[in-house]
């Protein structure tokens, strides 16, 4: 194991021990903190998260398949990664931290694409996601090194092919990916490659 891999492993271990979720009121203001492993259930409280869409230098978009051990949408294809900022942690720093932890990637050109994205979705198991979730885009630096507890597979796909897949079979992907792609595509509600090729 290289020094870089050891640092990522230790960062993941410490993060898992102390990870917390910032709870929000209906206005989106922080109103409390809870351990991450207690928050997601059939009555999930509104909380702060983030989502990131990652492209490679060729402009292809990264899809990851959520690990089968994930509490919600296990085994489902989704955008590169999501996560929760820790209390008082700036969200861009949290995005960069999770990119290292989940994918072994450094990021460049991190941009805020959807600052006010909010969604609620119910998994087939009945577990609810209920998040205010700013959405970022970024370019990958380096090669992927997946944390198997987070992602079991990863694929790079051309934006137009991803848009077509999301339009044809939205049920095959995480609901937040579909909603974010629609919002990033602009007015009209149709998912297009512009979701990932137009810069915020």
PDB file of C-alpha atoms in Angstrom:
ATOM      1  CA  UNK A   1       0.000   0.000   0.000  1.00  0.00           C
ATOM      2  CA  UNK A   2       1.382   3.362  -1.038  1.00  0.00           C
ATOM      3  CA  UNK A   3       1.559   6.340   1.315  1.00  0.00           C
ATOM      4  CA  UNK A   4      -1.267   8.053  -0.601  1.00  0.00           C
ATOM      5  CA  UNK A   5      -3.487   4.954  -0.291  1.00  0.00           C
ATOM      6  CA  UNK A   6      -2.708   4.728   3.424  1.00  0.00           C
ATOM      7  CA  UNK A   7      -3.690   8.386   3.946  1.00  0.00           C
ATOM      8  CA  UNK A   8      -7.020   7.812   2.136  1.00  0.00           C
ATOM      9  CA  UNK A   9      -7.648   4.639   4.155  1.00  0.00           C
ATOM     10  CA  UNK A  10      -7.011   6.440   7.463  1.00  0.00           C
ATOM     11  CA  UNK A  11      -9.107   9.428   6.386  1.00  0.00           C
ATOM     12  CA  UNK A  12     -12.007   7.069   5.572  1.00  0.00           C
ATOM     13  CA  UNK A  13     -11.639   5.259   8.907  1.00  0.00           C
ATOM     14  CA  UNK A  14     -11.652   8.438  10.980  1.00  0.00           C
ATOM     15  CA  UNK A  15     -14.513   9.921   8.952  1.00  0.00           C
ATOM     16  CA  UNK A  16     -16.643   6.812   9.458  1.00  0.00           C
ATOM     17  CA  UNK A  17     -16.075   6.987  13.210  1.00  0.00           C
ATOM     18  CA  UNK A  18     -17.205  10.573  13.593  1.00  0.00           C
ATOM     19  CA  UNK A  19     -19.432  11.346  10.585  1.00  0.00           C
ATOM     20  CA  UNK A  20     -22.348  13.610  11.434  1.00  0.00           C
ATOM     21  CA  UNK A  21     -25.197  15.118   9.428  1.00  0.00           C
ATOM     22  CA  UNK A  22     -26.277  18.757   9.693  1.00  0.00           C
ATOM     23  CA  UNK A  23     -30.048  18.932  10.239  1.00  0.00           C
ATOM     24  CA  UNK A  24     -31.996  21.771   8.625  1.00  0.00           C
ATOM     25  CA  UNK A  25     -35.287  23.521   9.260  1.00  0.00           C
ATOM     26  CA  UNK A  26     -37.763  24.213   6.445  1.00  0.00           C
ATOM     27  CA  UNK A  27     -35.998  27.485   5.612  1.00  0.00           C
ATOM     28  CA  UNK A  28     -32.747  25.599   5.108  1.00  0.00           C
ATOM     29  CA  UNK A  29     -31.108  26.917   8.282  1.00  0.00           C
ATOM     30  CA  UNK A  30     -29.041  24.557  10.473  1.00  0.00           C
ATOM     31  CA  UNK A  31     -31.026  23.402  13.492  1.00  0.00           C
ATOM     32  CA  UNK A  32     -29.044  20.451  14.858  1.00  0.00           C
ATOM     33  CA  UNK A  33     -26.617  17.620  14.266  1.00  0.00           C
ATOM     34  CA  UNK A  34     -27.125  13.853  14.253  1.00  0.00           C
ATOM     35  CA  UNK A  35     -24.949  10.780  13.641  1.00  0.00           C
ATOM     36  CA  UNK A  36     -25.210   9.838   9.970  1.00  0.00           C
ATOM     37  CA  UNK A  37     -26.117   6.229  10.696  1.00  0.00           C
ATOM     38  CA  UNK A  38     -29.251   7.295  12.618  1.00  0.00           C
ATOM     39  CA  UNK A  39     -30.667   9.822  10.144  1.00  0.00           C
ATOM     40  CA  UNK A  40     -31.877   7.802   7.150  1.00  0.00           C
ATOM     41  CA  UNK A  41     -35.120   5.972   7.880  1.00  0.00           C
ATOM     42  CA  UNK A  42     -38.808   6.128   6.924  1.00  0.00           C
ATOM     43  CA  UNK A  43     -39.040   9.617   8.452  1.00  0.00           C
ATOM     44  CA  UNK A  44     -35.686  11.120   7.467  1.00  0.00           C
ATOM     45  CA  UNK A  45     -35.291  14.668   8.726  1.00  0.00           C
ATOM     46  CA  UNK A  46     -34.327  17.377   6.255  1.00  0.00           C
ATOM     47  CA  UNK A  47     -30.534  17.636   6.209  1.00  0.00           C
ATOM     48  CA  UNK A  48     -27.601  19.102   4.298  1.00  0.00           C
ATOM     49  CA  UNK A  49     -25.825  17.126   1.598  1.00  0.00           C
ATOM     50  CA  UNK A  50     -23.989  17.701  -1.685  1.00  0.00           C
ATOM     51  CA  UNK A  51     -23.711  15.968  -5.030  1.00  0.00           C
ATOM     52  CA  UNK A  52     -20.918  16.081  -7.603  1.00  0.00           C
ATOM     53  CA  UNK A  53     -20.837  15.297 -11.322  1.00  0.00           C
ATOM     54  CA  UNK A  54     -17.300  14.526 -12.501  1.00  0.00           C
ATOM     55  CA  UNK A  55     -15.926  14.615 -16.040  1.00  0.00           C
ATOM     56  CA  UNK A  56     -12.595  13.428 -17.394  1.00  0.00           C
ATOM     57  CA  UNK A  57     -10.322  15.556 -19.633  1.00  0.00           C
ATOM     58  CA  UNK A  58     -12.140  14.111 -22.689  1.00  0.00           C
ATOM     59  CA  UNK A  59     -15.476  15.406 -21.376  1.00  0.00           C
ATOM     60  CA  UNK A  60     -16.898  12.000 -20.481  1.00  0.00           C
ATOM     61  CA  UNK A  61     -19.084  11.838 -17.371  1.00  0.00           C
ATOM     62  CA  UNK A  62     -18.424   9.459 -14.493  1.00  0.00           C
ATOM     63  CA  UNK A  63     -21.196   7.130 -13.365  1.00  0.00           C
ATOM     64  CA  UNK A  64     -20.770   4.953 -10.303  1.00  0.00           C
ATOM     65  CA  UNK A  65     -22.812   1.988  -9.137  1.00  0.00           C
ATOM     66  CA  UNK A  66     -23.660   2.223  -5.457  1.00  0.00           C
ATOM     67  CA  UNK A  67     -22.356  -0.607  -3.279  1.00  0.00           C
ATOM     68  CA  UNK A  68     -24.833  -3.351  -2.391  1.00  0.00           C
ATOM     69  CA  UNK A  69     -24.296  -2.540   1.283  1.00  0.00           C
ATOM     70  CA  UNK A  70     -25.609   1.046   0.911  1.00  0.00           C
ATOM     71  CA  UNK A  71     -28.728   1.763   2.938  1.00  0.00           C
ATOM     72  CA  UNK A  72     -30.576   3.422   0.054  1.00  0.00           C
ATOM     73  CA  UNK A  73     -30.590   2.656  -3.665  1.00  0.00           C
ATOM     74  CA  UNK A  74     -28.070  -0.166  -3.261  1.00  0.00           C
ATOM     75  CA  UNK A  75     -26.645  -1.340  -6.587  1.00  0.00           C
ATOM     76  CA  UNK A  76     -28.094   1.655  -8.450  1.00  0.00           C
ATOM     77  CA  UNK A  77     -26.154   3.663 -11.033  1.00  0.00           C
ATOM     78  CA  UNK A  78     -25.757   7.312 -10.088  1.00  0.00           C
ATOM     79  CA  UNK A  79     -23.565  10.374 -10.570  1.00  0.00           C
ATOM     80  CA  UNK A  80     -19.933  10.268  -9.442  1.00  0.00           C
ATOM     81  CA  UNK A  81     -20.562  10.734  -5.716  1.00  0.00           C
ATOM     82  CA  UNK A  82     -22.583  12.431  -3.004  1.00  0.00           C
ATOM     83  CA  UNK A  83     -21.956  13.111   0.654  1.00  0.00           C
ATOM     84  CA  UNK A  84     -22.654  15.177   3.735  1.00  0.00           C
ATOM     85  CA  UNK A  85     -20.550  18.083   4.975  1.00  0.00           C
ATOM     86  CA  UNK A  86     -19.557  17.847   8.604  1.00  0.00           C
ATOM     87  CA  UNK A  87     -20.641  20.592  11.016  1.00  0.00           C
ATOM     88  CA  UNK A  88     -18.788  23.839  10.161  1.00  0.00           C
ATOM     89  CA  UNK A  89     -17.036  22.166   7.186  1.00  0.00           C
ATOM     90  CA  UNK A  90     -17.178  24.317   4.022  1.00  0.00           C
ATOM     91  CA  UNK A  91     -19.064  22.367   1.370  1.00  0.00           C
ATOM     92  CA  UNK A  92     -16.342  22.651  -1.332  1.00  0.00           C
ATOM     93  CA  UNK A  93     -13.851  21.124   1.129  1.00  0.00           C
ATOM     94  CA  UNK A  94     -16.325  18.329   1.899  1.00  0.00           C
ATOM     95  CA  UNK A  95     -16.724  17.635  -1.833  1.00  0.00           C
ATOM     96  CA  UNK A  96     -12.964  17.325  -2.269  1.00  0.00           C
ATOM     97  CA  UNK A  97     -12.702  15.110   0.828  1.00  0.00           C
ATOM     98  CA  UNK A  98     -15.376  12.696  -0.411  1.00  0.00           C
ATOM     99  CA  UNK A  99     -13.824  12.546  -3.888  1.00  0.00           C
ATOM    100  CA  UNK A 100     -10.615  11.287  -2.298  1.00  0.00           C
ATOM    101  CA  UNK A 101     -12.420   8.890   0.044  1.00  0.00           C
ATOM    102  CA  UNK A 102     -14.881   7.327  -2.390  1.00  0.00           C
ATOM    103  CA  UNK A 103     -13.012   7.507  -5.687  1.00  0.00           C
ATOM    104  CA  UNK A 104      -9.358   8.164  -4.864  1.00  0.00           C
ATOM    105  CA  UNK A 105      -9.561  11.285  -7.028  1.00  0.00           C
ATOM    106  CA  UNK A 106      -8.371  14.823  -6.751  1.00  0.00           C
ATOM    107  CA  UNK A 107     -10.605  17.414  -8.410  1.00  0.00           C
ATOM    108  CA  UNK A 108     -10.004  20.597 -10.354  1.00  0.00           C
ATOM    109  CA  UNK A 109     -12.338  23.254 -11.731  1.00  0.00           C
ATOM    110  CA  UNK A 110     -14.896  22.641  -8.977  1.00  0.00           C
ATOM    111  CA  UNK A 111     -18.015  24.674  -9.799  1.00  0.00           C
ATOM    112  CA  UNK A 112     -21.403  25.112  -8.154  1.00  0.00           C
ATOM    113  CA  UNK A 113     -24.069  24.159 -10.723  1.00  0.00           C
ATOM    114  CA  UNK A 114     -27.287  23.993  -8.666  1.00  0.00           C
ATOM    115  CA  UNK A 115     -26.957  25.915  -5.392  1.00  0.00           C
ATOM    116  CA  UNK A 116     -30.569  25.391  -4.275  1.00  0.00           C
ATOM    117  CA  UNK A 117     -31.279  21.801  -5.313  1.00  0.00           C
ATOM    118  CA  UNK A 118     -33.649  20.083  -2.882  1.00  0.00           C
ATOM    119  CA  UNK A 119     -35.344  16.719  -3.170  1.00  0.00           C
ATOM    120  CA  UNK A 120     -37.210  14.024  -1.284  1.00  0.00           C
ATOM    121  CA  UNK A 121     -37.301  10.450  -2.578  1.00  0.00           C
ATOM    122  CA  UNK A 122     -38.369   7.097  -1.138  1.00  0.00           C
ATOM    123  CA  UNK A 123     -36.340   3.947  -1.774  1.00  0.00           C
ATOM    124  CA  UNK A 124     -38.112   0.649  -2.529  1.00  0.00           C
ATOM    125  CA  UNK A 125     -37.272  -0.398   1.045  1.00  0.00           C
ATOM    126  CA  UNK A 126     -39.182   2.607   2.415  1.00  0.00           C
ATOM    127  CA  UNK A 127     -36.108   4.556   3.484  1.00  0.00           C
ATOM    128  CA  UNK A 128     -36.362   8.259   2.658  1.00  0.00           C
ATOM    129  CA  UNK A 129     -33.774  10.703   1.325  1.00  0.00           C
ATOM    130  CA  UNK A 130     -34.689  14.279   2.278  1.00  0.00           C
ATOM    131  CA  UNK A 131     -31.941  16.732   1.448  1.00  0.00           C
ATOM    132  CA  UNK A 132     -30.977  20.238   0.533  1.00  0.00           C
ATOM    133  CA  UNK A 133     -28.171  19.225  -1.761  1.00  0.00           C
ATOM    134  CA  UNK A 134     -26.042  21.776  -3.656  1.00  0.00           C
ATOM    135  CA  UNK A 135     -24.791  20.217  -6.882  1.00  0.00           C
ATOM    136  CA  UNK A 136     -21.216  20.651  -8.139  1.00  0.00           C
ATOM    137  CA  UNK A 137     -19.321  19.770 -11.290  1.00  0.00           C
ATOM    138  CA  UNK A 138     -15.590  19.088 -11.487  1.00  0.00           C
ATOM    139  CA  UNK A 139     -12.856  17.540 -13.577  1.00  0.00           C
ATOM    140  CA  UNK A 140     -11.074  14.400 -12.378  1.00  0.00           C
ATOM    141  CA  UNK A 141      -7.343  14.414 -11.741  1.00  0.00           C
ATOM    142  CA  UNK A 142      -5.643  11.014 -11.741  1.00  0.00           C
ATOM    143  CA  UNK A 143      -7.002   7.486 -11.916  1.00  0.00           C
ATOM    144  CA  UNK A 144      -9.989   6.028 -10.096  1.00  0.00           C
ATOM    145  CA  UNK A 145      -9.505   3.933  -6.968  1.00  0.00           C
ATOM    146  CA  UNK A 146     -12.971   2.988  -5.711  1.00  0.00           C
ATOM    147  CA  UNK A 147     -13.813   2.428  -2.070  1.00  0.00           C
ATOM    148  CA  UNK A 148     -15.837  -0.826  -2.364  1.00  0.00           C
ATOM    149  CA  UNK A 149     -17.978   0.172   0.610  1.00  0.00           C
ATOM    150  CA  UNK A 150     -19.236   3.106  -1.470  1.00  0.00           C
ATOM    151  CA  UNK A 151     -19.097   2.130  -5.155  1.00  0.00           C
ATOM    152  CA  UNK A 152     -18.910  -1.301  -6.737  1.00  0.00           C
ATOM    153  CA  UNK A 153     -18.380  -0.168 -10.357  1.00  0.00           C
ATOM    154  CA  UNK A 154     -17.617   2.932 -12.361  1.00  0.00           C
ATOM    155  CA  UNK A 155     -18.019   3.850 -16.032  1.00  0.00           C
ATOM    156  CA  UNK A 156     -17.154   6.902 -18.123  1.00  0.00           C
ATOM    157  CA  UNK A 157     -19.883   7.846 -20.609  1.00  0.00           C
ATOM    158  CA  UNK A 158     -20.356  10.507 -23.266  1.00  0.00           C
ATOM    159  CA  UNK A 159     -22.814  13.233 -22.167  1.00  0.00           C
ATOM    160  CA  UNK A 160     -25.210  12.624 -25.075  1.00  0.00           C
ATOM    161  CA  UNK A 161     -25.374   8.893 -24.336  1.00  0.00           C
ATOM    162  CA  UNK A 162     -25.997   9.568 -20.651  1.00  0.00           C
ATOM    163  CA  UNK A 163     -28.776  12.029 -21.462  1.00  0.00           C
ATOM    164  CA  UNK A 164     -30.415   9.470 -23.758  1.00  0.00           C
ATOM    165  CA  UNK A 165     -30.175   6.728 -21.119  1.00  0.00           C
ATOM    166  CA  UNK A 166     -31.668   8.921 -18.396  1.00  0.00           C
ATOM    167  CA  UNK A 167     -34.503   9.945 -20.713  1.00  0.00           C
ATOM    168  CA  UNK A 168     -35.234   6.373 -21.853  1.00  0.00           C
ATOM    169  CA  UNK A 169     -34.947   4.591 -18.505  1.00  0.00           C
ATOM    170  CA  UNK A 170     -34.982   7.009 -15.539  1.00  0.00           C
ATOM    171  CA  UNK A 171     -36.010   4.151 -13.230  1.00  0.00           C
ATOM    172  CA  UNK A 172     -32.586   2.527 -13.767  1.00  0.00           C
ATOM    173  CA  UNK A 173     -30.748   5.403 -12.073  1.00  0.00           C
ATOM    174  CA  UNK A 174     -30.848   7.199  -8.739  1.00  0.00           C
ATOM    175  CA  UNK A 175     -33.733   9.686  -8.596  1.00  0.00           C
ATOM    176  CA  UNK A 176     -31.408  12.541  -7.666  1.00  0.00           C
ATOM    177  CA  UNK A 177     -29.257  11.958 -10.769  1.00  0.00           C
ATOM    178  CA  UNK A 178     -32.327  12.186 -12.989  1.00  0.00           C
ATOM    179  CA  UNK A 179     -33.648  15.311 -11.238  1.00  0.00           C
ATOM    180  CA  UNK A 180     -30.248  17.026 -11.228  1.00  0.00           C
ATOM    181  CA  UNK A 181     -29.647  16.264 -14.915  1.00  0.00           C
ATOM    182  CA  UNK A 182     -33.062  17.687 -15.776  1.00  0.00           C
ATOM    183  CA  UNK A 183     -32.393  20.851 -13.767  1.00  0.00           C
ATOM    184  CA  UNK A 184     -28.889  21.296 -15.216  1.00  0.00           C
ATOM    185  CA  UNK A 185     -30.244  20.908 -18.769  1.00  0.00           C
ATOM    186  CA  UNK A 186     -32.113  24.202 -18.517  1.00  0.00           C
ATOM    187  CA  UNK A 187     -35.702  25.188 -19.242  1.00  0.00           C
ATOM    188  CA  UNK A 188     -38.110  22.720 -20.790  1.00  0.00           C
ATOM    189  CA  UNK A 189     -37.561  19.720 -18.517  1.00  0.00           C
ATOM    190  CA  UNK A 190     -35.836  17.615 -21.182  1.00  0.00           C
ATOM    191  CA  UNK A 191     -32.521  16.028 -20.236  1.00  0.00           C
ATOM    192  CA  UNK A 192     -29.796  16.956 -22.732  1.00  0.00           C
ATOM    193  CA  UNK A 193     -26.012  16.770 -22.961  1.00  0.00           C
ATOM    194  CA  UNK A 194     -25.979  20.457 -21.988  1.00  0.00           C
ATOM    195  CA  UNK A 195     -26.415  19.286 -18.393  1.00  0.00           C
ATOM    196  CA  UNK A 196     -22.704  18.428 -18.414  1.00  0.00           C
ATOM    197  CA  UNK A 197     -21.260  20.438 -21.313  1.00  0.00           C
ATOM    198  CA  UNK A 198     -22.577  23.909 -20.417  1.00  0.00           C
ATOM    199  CA  UNK A 199     -20.440  25.447 -17.695  1.00  0.00           C
ATOM    200  CA  UNK A 200     -22.219  26.985 -14.677  1.00  0.00           C
TER     201      UNK A 200
END
